[in-house]
Coordinates of C-alpha atoms and ligand atoms in Angstrom, one line a residue:
X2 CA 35.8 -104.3 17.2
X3 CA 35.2 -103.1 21.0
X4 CA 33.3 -104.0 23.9
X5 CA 30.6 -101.7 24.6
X6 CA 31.2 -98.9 26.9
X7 CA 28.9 -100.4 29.2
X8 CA 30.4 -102.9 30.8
X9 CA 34.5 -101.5 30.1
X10 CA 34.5 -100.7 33.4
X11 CA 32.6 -104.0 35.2
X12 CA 34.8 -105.3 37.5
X13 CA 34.5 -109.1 38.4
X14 CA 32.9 -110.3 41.8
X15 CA 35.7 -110.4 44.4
X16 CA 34.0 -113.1 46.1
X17 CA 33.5 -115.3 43.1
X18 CA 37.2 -114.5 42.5
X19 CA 38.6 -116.1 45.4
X20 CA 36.1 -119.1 45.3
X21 CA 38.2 -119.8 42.1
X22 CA 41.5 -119.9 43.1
X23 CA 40.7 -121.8 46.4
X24 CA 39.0 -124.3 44.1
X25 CA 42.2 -124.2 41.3
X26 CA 44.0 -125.0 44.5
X27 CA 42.2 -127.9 45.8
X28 CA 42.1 -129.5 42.3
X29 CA 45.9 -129.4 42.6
X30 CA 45.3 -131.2 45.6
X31 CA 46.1 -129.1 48.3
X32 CA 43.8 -129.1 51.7
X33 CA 42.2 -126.1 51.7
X34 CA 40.1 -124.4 54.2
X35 CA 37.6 -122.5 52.6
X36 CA 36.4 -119.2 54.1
X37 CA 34.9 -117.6 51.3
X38 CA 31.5 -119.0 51.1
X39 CA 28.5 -116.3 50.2
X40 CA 25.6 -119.0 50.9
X41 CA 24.6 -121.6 53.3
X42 CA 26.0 -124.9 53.5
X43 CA 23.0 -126.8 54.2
X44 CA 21.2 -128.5 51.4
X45 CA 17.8 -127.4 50.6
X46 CA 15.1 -128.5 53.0
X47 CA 13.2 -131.7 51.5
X48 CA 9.9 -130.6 51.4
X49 CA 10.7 -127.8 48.9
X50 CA 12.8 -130.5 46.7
X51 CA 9.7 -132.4 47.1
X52 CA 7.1 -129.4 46.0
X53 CA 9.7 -128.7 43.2
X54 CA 9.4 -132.4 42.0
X55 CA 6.2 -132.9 42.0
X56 CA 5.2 -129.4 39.9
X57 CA 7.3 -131.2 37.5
X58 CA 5.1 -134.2 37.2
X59 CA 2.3 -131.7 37.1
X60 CA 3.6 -130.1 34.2
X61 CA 4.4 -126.8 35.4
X62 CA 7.1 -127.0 33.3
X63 CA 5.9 -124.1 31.1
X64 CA 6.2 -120.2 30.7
X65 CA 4.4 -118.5 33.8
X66 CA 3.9 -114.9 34.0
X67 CA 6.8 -112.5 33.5
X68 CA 5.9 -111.3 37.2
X69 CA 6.0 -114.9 38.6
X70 CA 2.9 -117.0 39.5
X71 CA 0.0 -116.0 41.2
X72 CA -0.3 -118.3 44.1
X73 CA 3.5 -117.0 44.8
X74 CA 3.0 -113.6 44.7
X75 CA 0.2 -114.3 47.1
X76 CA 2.1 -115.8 49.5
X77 CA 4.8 -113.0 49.3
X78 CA 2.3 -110.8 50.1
X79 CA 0.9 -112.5 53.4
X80 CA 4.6 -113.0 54.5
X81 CA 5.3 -109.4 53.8
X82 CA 2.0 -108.6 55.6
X83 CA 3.1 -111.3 59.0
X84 CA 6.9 -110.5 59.6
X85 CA 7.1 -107.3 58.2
X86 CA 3.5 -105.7 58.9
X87 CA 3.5 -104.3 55.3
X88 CA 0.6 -104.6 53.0
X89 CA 0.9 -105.2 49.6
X90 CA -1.8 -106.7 46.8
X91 CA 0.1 -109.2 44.2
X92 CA 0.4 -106.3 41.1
X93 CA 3.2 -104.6 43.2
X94 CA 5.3 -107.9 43.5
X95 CA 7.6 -109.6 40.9
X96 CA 9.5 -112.1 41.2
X97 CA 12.9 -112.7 39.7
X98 CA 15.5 -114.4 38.7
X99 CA 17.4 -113.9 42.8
X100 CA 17.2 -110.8 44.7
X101 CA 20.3 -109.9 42.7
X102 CA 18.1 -109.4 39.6
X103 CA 15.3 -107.5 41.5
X104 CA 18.0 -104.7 42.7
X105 CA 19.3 -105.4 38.8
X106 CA 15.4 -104.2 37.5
X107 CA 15.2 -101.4 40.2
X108 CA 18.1 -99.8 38.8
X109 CA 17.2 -100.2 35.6
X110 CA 14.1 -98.9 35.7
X111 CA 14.6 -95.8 38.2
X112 CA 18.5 -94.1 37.2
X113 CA 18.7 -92.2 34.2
X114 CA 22.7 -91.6 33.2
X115 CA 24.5 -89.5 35.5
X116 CA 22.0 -90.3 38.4
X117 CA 23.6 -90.7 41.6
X118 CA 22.7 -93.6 44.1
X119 CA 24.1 -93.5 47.5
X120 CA 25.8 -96.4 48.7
X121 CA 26.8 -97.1 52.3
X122 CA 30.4 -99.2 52.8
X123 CA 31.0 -101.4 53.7
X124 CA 28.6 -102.8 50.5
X125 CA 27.7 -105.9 48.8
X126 CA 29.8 -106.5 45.9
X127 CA 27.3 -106.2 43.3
X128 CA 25.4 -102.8 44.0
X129 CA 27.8 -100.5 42.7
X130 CA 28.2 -102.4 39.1
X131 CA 24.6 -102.4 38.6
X132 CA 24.6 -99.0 39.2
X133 CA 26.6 -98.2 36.7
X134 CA 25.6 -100.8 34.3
X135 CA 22.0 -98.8 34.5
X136 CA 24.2 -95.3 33.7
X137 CA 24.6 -93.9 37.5
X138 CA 26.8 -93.1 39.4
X139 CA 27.8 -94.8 43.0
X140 CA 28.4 -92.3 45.9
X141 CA 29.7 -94.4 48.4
X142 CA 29.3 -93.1 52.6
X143 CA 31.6 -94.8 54.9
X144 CA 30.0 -97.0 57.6
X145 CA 32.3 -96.4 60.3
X146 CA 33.6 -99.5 62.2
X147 CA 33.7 -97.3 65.6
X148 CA 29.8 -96.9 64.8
X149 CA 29.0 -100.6 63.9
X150 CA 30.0 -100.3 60.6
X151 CA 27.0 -98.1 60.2
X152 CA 26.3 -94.5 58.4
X153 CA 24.7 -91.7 60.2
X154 CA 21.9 -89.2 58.7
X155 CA 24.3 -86.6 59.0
X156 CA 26.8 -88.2 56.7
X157 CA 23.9 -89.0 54.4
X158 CA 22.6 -85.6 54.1
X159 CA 26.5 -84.5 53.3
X160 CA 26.4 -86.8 50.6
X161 CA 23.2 -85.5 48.6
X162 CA 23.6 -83.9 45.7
X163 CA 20.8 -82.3 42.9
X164 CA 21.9 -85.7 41.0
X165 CA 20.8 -88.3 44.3
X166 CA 18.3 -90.6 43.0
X167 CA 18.4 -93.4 46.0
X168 CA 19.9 -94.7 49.0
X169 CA 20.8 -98.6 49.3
X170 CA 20.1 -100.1 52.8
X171 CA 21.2 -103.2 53.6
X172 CA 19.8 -104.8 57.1
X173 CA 21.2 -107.1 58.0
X174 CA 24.4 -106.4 56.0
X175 CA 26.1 -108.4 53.9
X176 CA 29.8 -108.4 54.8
X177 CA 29.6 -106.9 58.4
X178 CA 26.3 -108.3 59.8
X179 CA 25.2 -105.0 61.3
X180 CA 21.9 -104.4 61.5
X181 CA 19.8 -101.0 62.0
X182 CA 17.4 -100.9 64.6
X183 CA 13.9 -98.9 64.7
X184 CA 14.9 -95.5 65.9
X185 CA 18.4 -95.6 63.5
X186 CA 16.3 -96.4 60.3
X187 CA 13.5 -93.5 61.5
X188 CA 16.8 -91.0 61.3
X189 CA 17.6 -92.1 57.9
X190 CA 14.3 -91.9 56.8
X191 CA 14.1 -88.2 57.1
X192 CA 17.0 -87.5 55.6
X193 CA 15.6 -89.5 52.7
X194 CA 12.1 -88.0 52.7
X195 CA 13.2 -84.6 53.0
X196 CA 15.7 -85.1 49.7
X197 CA 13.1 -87.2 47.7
X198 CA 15.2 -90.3 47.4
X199 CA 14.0 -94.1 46.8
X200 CA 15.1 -96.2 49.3
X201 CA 16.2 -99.8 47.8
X202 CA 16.2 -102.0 51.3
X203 CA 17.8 -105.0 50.6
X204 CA 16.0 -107.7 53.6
X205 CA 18.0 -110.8 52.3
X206 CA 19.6 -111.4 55.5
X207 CA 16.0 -110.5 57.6
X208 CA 15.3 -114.5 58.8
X209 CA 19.4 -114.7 60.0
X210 CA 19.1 -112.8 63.2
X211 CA 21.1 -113.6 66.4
X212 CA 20.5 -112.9 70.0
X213 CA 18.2 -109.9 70.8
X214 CA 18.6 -107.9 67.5
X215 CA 15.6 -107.5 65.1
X216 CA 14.6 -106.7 61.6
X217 CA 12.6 -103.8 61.0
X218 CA 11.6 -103.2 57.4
X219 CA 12.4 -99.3 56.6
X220 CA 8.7 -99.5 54.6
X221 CA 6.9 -100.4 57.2
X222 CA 7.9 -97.4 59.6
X223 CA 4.9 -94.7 57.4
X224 CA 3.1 -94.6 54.2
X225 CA 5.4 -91.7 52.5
X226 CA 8.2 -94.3 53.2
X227 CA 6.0 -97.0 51.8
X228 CA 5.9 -95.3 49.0
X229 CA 9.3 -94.9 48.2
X230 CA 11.0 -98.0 49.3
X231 CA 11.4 -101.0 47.2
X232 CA 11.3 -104.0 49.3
X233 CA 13.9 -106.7 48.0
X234 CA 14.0 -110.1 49.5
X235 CA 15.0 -113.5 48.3
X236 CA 15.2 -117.6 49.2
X237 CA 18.4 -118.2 48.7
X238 CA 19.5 -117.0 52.3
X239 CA 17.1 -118.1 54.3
X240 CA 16.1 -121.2 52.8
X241 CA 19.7 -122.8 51.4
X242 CA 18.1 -122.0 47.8
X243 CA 20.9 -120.1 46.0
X244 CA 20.9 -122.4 43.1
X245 CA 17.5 -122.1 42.7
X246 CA 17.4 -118.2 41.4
X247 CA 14.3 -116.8 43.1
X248 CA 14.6 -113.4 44.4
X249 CA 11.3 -110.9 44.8
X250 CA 10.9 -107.2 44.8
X251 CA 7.8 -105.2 46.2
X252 CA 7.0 -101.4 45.7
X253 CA 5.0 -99.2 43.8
X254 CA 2.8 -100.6 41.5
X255 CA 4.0 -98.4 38.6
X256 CA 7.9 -99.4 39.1
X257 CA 6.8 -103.1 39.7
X258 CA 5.2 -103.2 36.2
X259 CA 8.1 -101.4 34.4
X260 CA 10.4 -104.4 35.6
X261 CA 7.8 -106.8 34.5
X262 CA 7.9 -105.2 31.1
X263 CA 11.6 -105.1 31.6
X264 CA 11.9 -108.7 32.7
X265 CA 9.4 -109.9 29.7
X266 CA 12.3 -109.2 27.2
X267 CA 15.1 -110.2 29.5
X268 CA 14.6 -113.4 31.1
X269 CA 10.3 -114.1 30.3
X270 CA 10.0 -115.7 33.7
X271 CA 12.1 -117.1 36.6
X272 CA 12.4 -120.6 36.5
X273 CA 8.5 -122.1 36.8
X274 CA 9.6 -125.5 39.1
X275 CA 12.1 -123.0 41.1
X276 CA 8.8 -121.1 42.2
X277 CA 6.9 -123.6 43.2
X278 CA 9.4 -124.7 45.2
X279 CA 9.7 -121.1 46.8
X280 CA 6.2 -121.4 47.1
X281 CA 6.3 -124.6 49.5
X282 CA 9.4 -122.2 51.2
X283 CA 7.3 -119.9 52.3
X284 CA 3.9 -121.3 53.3
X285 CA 5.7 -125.0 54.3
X286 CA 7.2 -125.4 58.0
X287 CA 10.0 -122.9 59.3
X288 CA 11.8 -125.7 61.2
X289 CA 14.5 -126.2 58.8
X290 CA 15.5 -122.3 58.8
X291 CA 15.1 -122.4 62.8
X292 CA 17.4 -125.2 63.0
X293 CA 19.9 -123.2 60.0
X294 CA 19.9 -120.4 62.3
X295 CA 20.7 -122.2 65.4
X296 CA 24.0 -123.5 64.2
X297 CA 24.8 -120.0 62.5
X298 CA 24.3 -118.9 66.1
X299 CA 26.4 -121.3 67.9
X300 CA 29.5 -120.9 65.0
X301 CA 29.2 -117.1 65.2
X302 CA 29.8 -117.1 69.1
X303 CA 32.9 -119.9 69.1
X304 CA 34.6 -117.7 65.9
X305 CA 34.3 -114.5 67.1
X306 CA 35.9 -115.8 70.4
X307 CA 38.7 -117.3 68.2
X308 CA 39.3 -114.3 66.6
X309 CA 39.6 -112.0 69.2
X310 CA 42.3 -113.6 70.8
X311 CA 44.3 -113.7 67.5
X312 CA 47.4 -110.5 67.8
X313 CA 46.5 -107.7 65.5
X314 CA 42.8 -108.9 64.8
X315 CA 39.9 -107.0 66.0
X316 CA 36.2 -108.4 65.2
X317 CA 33.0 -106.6 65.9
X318 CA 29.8 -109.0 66.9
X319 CA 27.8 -109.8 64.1
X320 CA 24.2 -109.3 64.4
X321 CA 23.1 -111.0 61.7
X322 CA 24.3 -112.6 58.0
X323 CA 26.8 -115.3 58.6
X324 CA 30.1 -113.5 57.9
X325 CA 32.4 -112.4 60.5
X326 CA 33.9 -108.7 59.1
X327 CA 37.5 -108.4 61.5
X328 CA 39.5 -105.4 61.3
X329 CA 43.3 -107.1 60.6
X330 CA 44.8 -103.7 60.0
X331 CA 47.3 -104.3 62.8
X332 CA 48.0 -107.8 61.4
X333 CA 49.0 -106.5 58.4
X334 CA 51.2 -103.6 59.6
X335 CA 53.0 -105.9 61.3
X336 CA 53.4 -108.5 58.6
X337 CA 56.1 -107.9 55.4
X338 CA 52.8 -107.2 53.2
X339 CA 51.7 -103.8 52.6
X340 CA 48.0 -104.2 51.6
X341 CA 45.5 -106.2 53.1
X342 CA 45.0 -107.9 49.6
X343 CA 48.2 -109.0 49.8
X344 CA 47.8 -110.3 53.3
X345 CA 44.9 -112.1 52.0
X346 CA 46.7 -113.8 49.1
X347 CA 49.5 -114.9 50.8
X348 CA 47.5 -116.6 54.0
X349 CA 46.1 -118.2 50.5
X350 CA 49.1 -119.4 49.4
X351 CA 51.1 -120.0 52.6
X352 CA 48.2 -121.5 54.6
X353 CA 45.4 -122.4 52.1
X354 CA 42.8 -120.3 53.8
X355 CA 40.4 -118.6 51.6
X356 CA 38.6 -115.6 52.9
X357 CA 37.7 -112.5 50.9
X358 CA 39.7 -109.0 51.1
X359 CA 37.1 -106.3 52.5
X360 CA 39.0 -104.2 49.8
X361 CA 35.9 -105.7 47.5
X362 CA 33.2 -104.3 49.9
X363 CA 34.7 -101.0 50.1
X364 CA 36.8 -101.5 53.8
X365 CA 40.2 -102.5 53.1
X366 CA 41.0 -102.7 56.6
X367 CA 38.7 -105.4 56.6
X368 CA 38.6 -109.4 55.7
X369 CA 35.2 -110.9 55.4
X370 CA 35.1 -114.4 57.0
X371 CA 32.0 -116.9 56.0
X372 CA 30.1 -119.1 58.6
X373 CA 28.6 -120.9 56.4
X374 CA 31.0 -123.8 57.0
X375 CA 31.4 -126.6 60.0
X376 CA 33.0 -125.8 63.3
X377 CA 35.5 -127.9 62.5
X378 CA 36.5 -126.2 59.4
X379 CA 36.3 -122.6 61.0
X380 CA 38.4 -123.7 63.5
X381 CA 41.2 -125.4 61.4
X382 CA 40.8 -121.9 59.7
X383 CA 41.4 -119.6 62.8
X384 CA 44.5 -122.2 63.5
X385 CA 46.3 -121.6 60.5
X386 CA 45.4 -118.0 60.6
X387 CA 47.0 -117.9 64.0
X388 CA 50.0 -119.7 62.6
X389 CA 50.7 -117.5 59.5
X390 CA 50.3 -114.1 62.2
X391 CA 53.1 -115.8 64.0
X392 CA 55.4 -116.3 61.0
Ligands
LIG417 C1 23.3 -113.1 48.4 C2 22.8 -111.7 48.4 C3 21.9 -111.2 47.5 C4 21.4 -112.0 46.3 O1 20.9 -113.2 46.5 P1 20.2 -114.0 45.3 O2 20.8 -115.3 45.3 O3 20.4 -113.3 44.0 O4 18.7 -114.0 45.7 C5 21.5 -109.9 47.6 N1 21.9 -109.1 48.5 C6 22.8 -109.5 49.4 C7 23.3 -108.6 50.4 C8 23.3 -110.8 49.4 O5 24.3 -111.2 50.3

C-alpha cells in the first residue's frame, strides 16, 4: 500500500512547523518569544461573537447553500462595489471555507495537469502545493529585494511559456508586506492580457495598509481584466477571524459555479453561524479593524527601527501585512551556521525566538518576523536576537 501520487510530494506548512516546536518548547517550560504568528492577536470584535450567537438561537444551525448565504454574498458584493469600485451580482461569489480554500477551488477548477501557474517569490506558503495538488506546475519569478521584493512585467513575460495558465498576485504580500501601486499593476496587466493568463489576486491583506500606500484591486483597473481575475478575499485578516474559516472568491460567473459544484461534494457549505458572523463583519462598525491597524502601525515603525540597528540585518519598510521580511544574509555569513535555516533554528534553541526561515517563502536570504504580537514581546524578541548576533 502507497500514498497516492498526489500528495508524495506536499510538503508541510513551514509556518505551522515552527509554531510547533516553539509550542513543544514552551510546554517544556521554557520562555519563549514567539515570532511566528500568521494571524492577529486580537480576539474577535464582540459584535460579530454576538451576531454569531444569536444565529444560533435562531437556528441557523443548518446546511446553507454550497455558495454561502444570500444576504452574505450580498454584502460581499456592496463591499466589493465601496472599497474596490468592482461590480459584481451574488452568482459570481462563493464563499468558502477561508481564502485558502477559494485559491484551493480556483486551482482546481482552472489547471489541467502540466499547466503552468506563475508564481512571484517571495510567496505564501501554500500557493505552490495547491498548484500542484490540482496537477500544475509552479513557475516561480523572483521578487527582487532591491525592487521592493516585487517582479517586473519584463521578468513576467520571460517566464511565459505555451503551458502558462495564471499569474498569482498577492497585494499586499504575505511575507514581505510590499504592495503594488496603480501604474505597477497596469504593467502587469498587459503582460497578462497579451498572454491570456487568469490573474488569481489574492486581497487578504487589502484593510492592513500603513502610511500613504493603497490597495488597488488589479480587477478593477478594465473590464478584459475583470474578466480574468479572480478576486480572493477573506475575514480572517482583517477581522481577527481565522478560526472562523470564511474566505470568499469573486469572478466569472461560469468559474464561480464550477467551485460551487466543486465545493457541494467537498465541504457542502462553510460553517452556517461562521457566516453570519462574517455577515455582521462586514456591514457592522469598522472601529475594531481601525483600532487593529493602529497598533499594527505603531509596532511596525518601533521594529523596523530595532532591526535596522541590529549588525548584519537589513529590513525593508513594510507597507502593509504585519510581518517584517529582513534580509539577515550578512548575519548569517558571519555566524558559524551556513544556511539561514540553520540560523533560524539555533536563535530557536539558543535564544527561544521563533520566527519563520524565508527559505519557506521562496527567499532564503530572508526571515519573516510577525507583528501580530505586543511591543513588549517584539522587543524582548529584537533583544535576544541582538544577543545571539553578538555571540
Ligand atoms: C492568511 C492568508 C490566507 C488565508 O487566509 P484564510 O484564513 O484561509 O482566509 C491567504 N493568503 C494569504 C497571503 C494569507 O496570508
Amino acid at each position: 500500500m502507497s500514498l497516492s501520487e498526489r500528495v508524495s510530494t506536499l510538503t508541510p506548512s513551514s509556518t505551522l512547523a515552527i509554531t510547533a516546536k516553539a509550542k513543544e518548547l514552551k510546554a517544556q517550560g521554557f520562555d519563549v518569544v514567539g515570532l511566528g504568528a500568521g494571524e492577529p492577536d486580537f480576539n474577535t470584535p464582540e459584535h460579530i461573537i454576538e451576531a454569531a450567537i444569536k444565529s444560533m438561537h435562531e437556528g441557523q444551525t443548518k446546511y446553507t447553500p454550497a455558495e454561502g448565504i444570500l444576504p452574505l454574498r450580498e454584502a460581499i458584493c456592496q463591499k466589493l462595489l465601496e472599497d474596490n469600485q468592482l461590480k459584481y451580482t451574488p452568482k459570481q461569489i462563493i464563499v468558502c471555507s477561508g481564502a485558502k480554500h477559494a485559491l484551493y477551488n480556483i486551482f482546481q477548477v482552472i489547471i489541467n495537469p502540466g499547466d503552468e501557474v506563475i508564481i512571484p517569490t517571495p510567496y505564501w506558503v501554500s500557493y505552490p502545493e495547491q498548484v500542484k495538488l490540482a496537477g500544475g506546475h509552479p513557475v516561480y519569478v523572483e521578487g527582487k529585494e532591491e525592487n521592493g521584493f516585487k517582479v517586473t512585467p519584463e521578468q513576467i513575460q520571460q517566464a511565459v511559456t505555451s503551458k502558462t495558465k495564471a499569474i498569482i498576485i498577492n497585494s499586499p504580500s504575505n511575507p514581505t508586506g510590499s504592495i503594488y501601486d496603480k501604474a505597477e499593476l497596469e504593467a502587469l496587466a498587459e503582460v497578462c492580457l497579451k498572454n491570456d493568463l487568469f490573474i488569481l489576486s489574492d486581497e487578504i491583506y487589502e484593510k492592513l495598509i500603513y502610511g500613504d500606500a493603497e490597495h488597488v484591486s488589479i480587477a478593477s483597473l478594465s473590464s478584459e481584466l475583470y474578466e480574468r481575475t479572480f478576486v480572493v478575499n477573506g475575514m480572517s485578516k482583517p477581522y481577527s477571524m481565522t478560526g472562523w474559516r470564511i474566505g470568499y472568491a469573486a469572478g466569472p460567473e461560469k468559474y464561480i459555479r464550477a467551485m460551487v459544484d466543486l465545493s457541494s461534494h467537498s465541504t457542502s457549505n462553510p460553517t452556517s453561524i461562521a457566516q453570519y458572523g462574517a455577515l455582521a463583519a462586514l456591514v457592522g462598525t469598522q472601529e475594531p479593524l481601525e483600532m487593529m491597524k493602529k497598533e499594527f502601525a505603531q509596532r511596525r515603525d518601533v521594529t523596523l527601527a530595532l532591526l535596522n540597528e541590529l549588525p548584519g540585518v537589513s529590513c525593508l519598510e513594510p507597507k502593509g501585512a504585519f510581518y517584517l521580511f529582513p534580509n539577515v544574509s550578512e548575519a548569517v555569513k558571519n555566524s558559524s551556521y551556513s544556511t539561514t535555516d540553520e540560523w533560524v533554528a539555533a536563535l530557536l534553541e539558543e535564544e527561544k525566538v521563533a520566527l519563520v526561515p524565508g527559505s519557506g517563502f521562496g527567499a532564503p536570504d530572508n526571515i519573516r518576523i510577525s507583528y501580530a504580537t505586543s511591543l513588549d514581546v517584539l522587543k524582548e524578541g529584537v533583544k535576544r536576537i541582538e544577543r545571539f548576533l553578538k555571540k
